[in-house]
Amino acid sequence: MSTSYAVAIVGATGAVGREMLRVLEQRRFPCGQVTLLASHRSAGRRLPFRDGEIEVRELDDAGRAFEGVRIALFSAGAQTSLKYAPLAARAGAVVIDNSSAFRMDPDVPLVVPEVNFAAALDRPRGIIANPNCSTIQLVVVLGPLRAAAGLRRVVVSTYQAVSGAGARALAELDRQTRDDADGRIPTADVLPFPIHGNLLFHDVKDPSGYTEEELKIVHETRKILGDAALRITATCVRVPVRVAHSEAAWVELERPMTVAQARALLARSPGIEVVDEPAARRYPLPRELAGTDAVFVGRVREDASVPGGLAMWIVADNLRKGAALNAVQIAERLVVRGL
Amino acid sequence: MSTSYAVAIVGATGAVGREMLRVLEQRRFPCGQVTLLASHRSAGRRLPFRDGEIEVRELDDAGRAFEGVRIALFSAGAQTSLKYAPLAARAGAVVIDNSSAFRMDPDVPLVVPEVNFAAALDRPRGIIANPNCSTIQLVVVLGPLRAAAGLRRVVVSTYQAVSGAGARALAELDRQTRDDADGRIPTADVLPFPIHGNLLFHDVKDPSGYTEEELKIVHETRKILGDAALRITATCVRVPVRVAHSEAAWVELERPMTVAQARALLARSPGIEVVDEPAARRYPLPRELAGTDAVFVGRVREDASVPGGLAMWIVADNLRKGAALNAVQIAERLVVRGL
């Protein structure tokens, strides 16, 4: 007898919501009833699933849509999660929330299954938070390095795809590309400046001058690794790539490893594929890796400027491993344990 | 009485060569006769200069074109420089060479005028080397920081424009942009992979796994700063931006400075403009800074993960300050001293 689980996706028509539905189908997740929820604006749209289509429903104020739901995947922004995730949890669902709303809540585990799945089992609010996209792919790599050799410090600069800013930002990039090709000056409505042929930063709200995205990497990495004192600094940059985030990372290990040791460790660690033949020009390229599931690591090399230093390049599909896939992987492992 | 100087540009039809000619005109460099030289393929083309045009001549094997030339600006690749720069120097010209051919030659000064102009006065071979583009903008910033506070270590990741790979690579990016806009899959001939919507690395030839570009930053920065033991590590990435290189840099100072002190120091240092109001979304954007002359610094912030740590973002036009302008600035200062 196989059990199936009623699943709801909140924010089903967004870039990540649509990817969640695709990932559930591709991985043959044991879905029973699938409920797709979105704002009034998107209600009535129909999304393909398996051999048919599912009509998107409007999220009602009382959260009645969550009755009978066992797993609720949220990706509709922090405000929607703050309001509806507790309703879904009260209705009996395990909430896996892709927004930033609960990530730093001490009663909400922040989970990357390859690194700290056990944390998902202790969820007093019935909510599990899915980390920020740029954090997930970094932590998948830092986890095994830390376990094997200890982390003294991490420096990371990101090259983040436009799809991380949502479906409207991606449509804006595509429009800007056409404008440029046709000799028109690209303009911006969704992002603050044109991203085509440009580099942008996320917004800065903190007096430290760090962007929201940079602070997420720092705080979320510490929480997932369970190391509140981890020394880590980040510069996050949006680049004109459609899908797949890339990161240049420098790690300072407490116990030095050779490049060969690090490659071998990473190659046998869950969720990682090492693509690292630099002389043959084989390294992870974001354009080629959109649509894939692994975290790809290449350009591993010794950083002789510091004891125990290693430099590397980390690429992953930000909509899949950086969001939808990580959430579904959490759900899969919960299902194996009977939730 | 004003003196004028016969100038030759070798590689005049390339992306940097054309920029050299524009910079000479824009800055009213006291040119006498201007000789434009290039390969057989480009000879006969005419380039605009002041109110007229100059015909490009073929570089002859004997280097007779250098007779009477006082300043020879080279930007035609290392092989051309290795062959012809000594001929030009023997003919009596001061050679300012933008290729990598002589940069690490102990008898050739490697010069960024704001940082180490005096080195240009001691040139036993008659050749002065212009540093690599990504090195120049970094060193303009590191110079004053090092003088004021000492450098313990530098970490830098680059976001380098396609024009740094030459005019053909830039034309390829433009073609790929049109192909994408028209629904065709972009292909690559000049760079090893499509750069539109992608990120690429320079070639790796060294067993360390570092790219040629990364090694240039390390070795050239040490030579310009006169600090052979400087601890510095780099990851260099090509991004789909047409003109202007950007760099995320972390510096570890021997004597800590506050963010306000660092901003003030950089703002009064030669060649630097500080654009740093992050809450107002004012920071250096490569798309807006193509065609400018300064090195722009923004996003200066404390890096609390290490003593004396500062993080910042550095943008400059790679064809101007990163190449043509720096070469002409060297020539200008030589002229002031009578060469």
XYZ file of C-alpha atoms in Angstrom, chain B residues 72-276:
205
model
C 55.177 54.459 -29.285
C 51.974 53.083 -27.766
C 51.674 49.322 -28.311
C 48.473 47.308 -28.069
C 48.701 44.521 -30.614
C 49.372 41.472 -28.489
C 52.448 40.076 -26.792
C 54.014 38.558 -29.922
C 53.948 41.868 -31.781
C 55.369 43.687 -28.769
C 58.175 41.168 -28.298
C 59.234 41.677 -31.899
C 58.661 45.380 -32.488
C 58.913 47.161 -29.135
C 62.733 46.750 -29.005
C 62.930 48.092 -32.585
C 60.885 51.146 -31.615
C 63.012 51.709 -28.515
C 66.201 51.370 -30.581
C 64.820 54.000 -32.983
C 64.625 56.370 -30.015
C 60.976 56.094 -28.957
C 59.763 55.612 -25.429
C 57.607 52.499 -25.705
C 54.496 52.201 -23.545
C 53.347 48.633 -24.056
C 49.850 47.482 -23.194
C 50.594 43.799 -23.827
C 51.728 41.273 -21.247
C 55.079 40.783 -23.032
C 57.326 42.796 -20.723
C 55.259 43.349 -17.592
C 57.241 41.005 -15.391
C 60.639 41.854 -16.964
C 62.800 43.233 -14.123
C 64.247 45.819 -16.536
C 60.809 47.120 -17.509
C 58.849 49.309 -15.100
C 55.149 48.451 -14.681
C 53.349 51.716 -14.067
C 50.071 53.100 -12.780
C 50.800 56.838 -12.641
C 48.734 57.537 -9.508
C 50.669 54.869 -7.607
C 54.229 54.469 -8.886
C 54.952 57.004 -11.630
C 58.552 57.434 -10.512
C 59.272 53.878 -11.671
C 58.708 55.035 -15.280
C 61.852 57.163 -15.114
C 64.140 54.152 -14.809
C 63.601 52.160 -18.029
C 66.831 50.490 -19.152
C 65.179 48.915 -22.203
C 63.304 52.062 -23.198
C 60.074 50.215 -22.524
C 57.397 50.922 -19.914
C 54.712 48.303 -19.410
C 51.038 49.162 -18.930
C 49.472 46.736 -16.450
C 46.575 44.407 -17.089
C 43.166 46.124 -16.977
C 41.871 44.332 -13.898
C 45.127 45.097 -12.059
C 45.112 48.832 -12.809
C 41.763 49.658 -11.199
C 42.571 47.498 -8.187
C 45.979 49.080 -7.636
C 44.629 52.643 -7.904
C 42.609 51.758 -4.784
C 45.153 49.564 -2.999
C 47.906 52.190 -3.348
C 46.474 54.795 -0.962
C 45.075 52.157 1.415
C 48.501 50.547 1.683
C 50.255 53.877 2.180
C 47.819 54.875 4.935
C 47.229 51.624 6.763
C 49.357 48.785 5.409
C 47.977 45.752 3.571
C 47.850 42.386 5.261
C 45.908 40.553 2.556
C 43.711 41.178 -0.498
C 40.908 38.991 -1.891
C 39.335 40.033 -5.175
C 36.743 38.593 -7.523
C 36.212 40.256 -10.867
C 33.234 40.870 -13.115
C 35.037 41.656 -16.386
C 33.538 43.180 -19.506
C 33.673 41.442 -22.864
C 35.552 44.317 -24.520
C 38.558 43.190 -22.509
C 38.737 40.212 -24.864
C 38.922 42.521 -27.871
C 36.732 44.016 -30.569
C 35.868 40.643 -32.096
C 34.618 39.271 -28.780
C 32.465 42.366 -28.354
C 30.991 41.911 -31.820
C 30.293 38.298 -30.916
C 28.413 39.351 -27.769
C 26.313 41.749 -29.828
C 25.518 39.007 -32.337
C 24.589 36.597 -29.527
C 22.281 39.234 -28.062
C 20.481 39.575 -31.405
C 20.345 35.791 -31.792
C 18.762 35.414 -28.361
C 16.263 38.207 -29.057
C 15.286 36.465 -32.297
C 14.908 33.063 -30.665
C 18.116 31.538 -32.020
C 20.568 29.689 -29.761
C 23.742 31.843 -29.491
C 26.944 30.185 -30.661
C 30.572 31.101 -29.950
C 33.580 31.457 -32.238
C 35.855 33.996 -30.533
C 35.359 33.098 -26.858
C 35.237 29.383 -26.013
C 31.539 29.439 -24.979
C 28.648 31.866 -25.465
C 29.095 34.813 -23.104
C 25.584 36.213 -23.555
C 23.572 35.128 -20.512
C 26.611 33.315 -19.166
C 29.836 33.622 -17.149
C 33.230 32.467 -18.398
C 36.790 32.053 -17.228
C 40.048 32.961 -18.917
C 42.287 30.064 -19.926
C 44.169 28.016 -17.365
C 47.734 27.111 -18.324
C 49.360 26.994 -14.901
C 49.371 23.774 -12.850
C 48.068 25.779 -9.887
C 44.689 25.930 -11.617
C 44.703 29.730 -11.634
C 43.826 31.450 -14.906
C 46.285 33.666 -16.723
C 44.212 36.680 -15.673
C 44.241 35.700 -11.989
C 48.009 35.242 -12.022
C 48.418 38.650 -13.671
C 46.511 40.324 -10.837
C 48.682 38.585 -8.244
C 52.072 39.193 -9.840
C 51.452 42.642 -11.324
C 49.928 44.020 -8.126
C 52.965 42.870 -6.180
C 55.337 44.474 -8.688
C 53.499 47.822 -8.864
C 53.191 48.083 -5.083
C 56.803 46.954 -4.654
C 55.716 44.250 -2.229
C 56.805 40.847 -3.538
C 55.343 39.107 -0.486
C 51.887 40.714 -0.667
C 49.255 38.126 0.176
C 46.640 38.343 -2.560
C 44.225 35.914 -4.214
C 41.892 36.438 -7.179
C 39.030 34.810 -9.050
C 38.494 36.398 -12.473
C 35.204 36.014 -14.299
C 34.026 37.323 -17.669
C 30.456 38.651 -17.511
C 28.050 39.776 -20.266
C 28.774 43.480 -19.869
C 30.165 45.371 -22.892
C 32.549 47.878 -21.272
C 33.776 48.506 -17.697
C 35.230 45.948 -15.333
C 33.860 45.577 -11.800
C 35.601 44.035 -8.810
C 34.457 42.876 -5.391
C 37.493 43.412 -3.165
C 38.215 42.596 0.453
C 41.278 44.188 2.024
C 42.762 43.340 5.401
C 44.571 46.393 6.735
C 47.435 46.238 9.186
C 46.039 49.303 10.985
C 42.215 49.252 10.956
C 40.323 52.166 9.406
C 36.658 52.980 9.817
C 34.419 53.018 6.763
C 34.229 56.813 7.015
C 38.018 57.103 7.143
C 38.427 54.788 4.153
C 35.836 56.683 2.095
C 37.495 60.007 2.902
C 40.962 58.683 2.081
C 39.836 57.235 -1.239
C 37.803 60.332 -2.159
C 40.922 62.504 -1.897
C 43.218 60.014 -3.648
C 44.153 60.673 -7.292
C 42.086 58.993 -9.974
C 39.319 57.816 -7.634
C 35.677 58.867 -7.370
C 33.679 57.543 -4.427
C 30.002 56.850 -5.270
C 28.648 55.327 -2.108
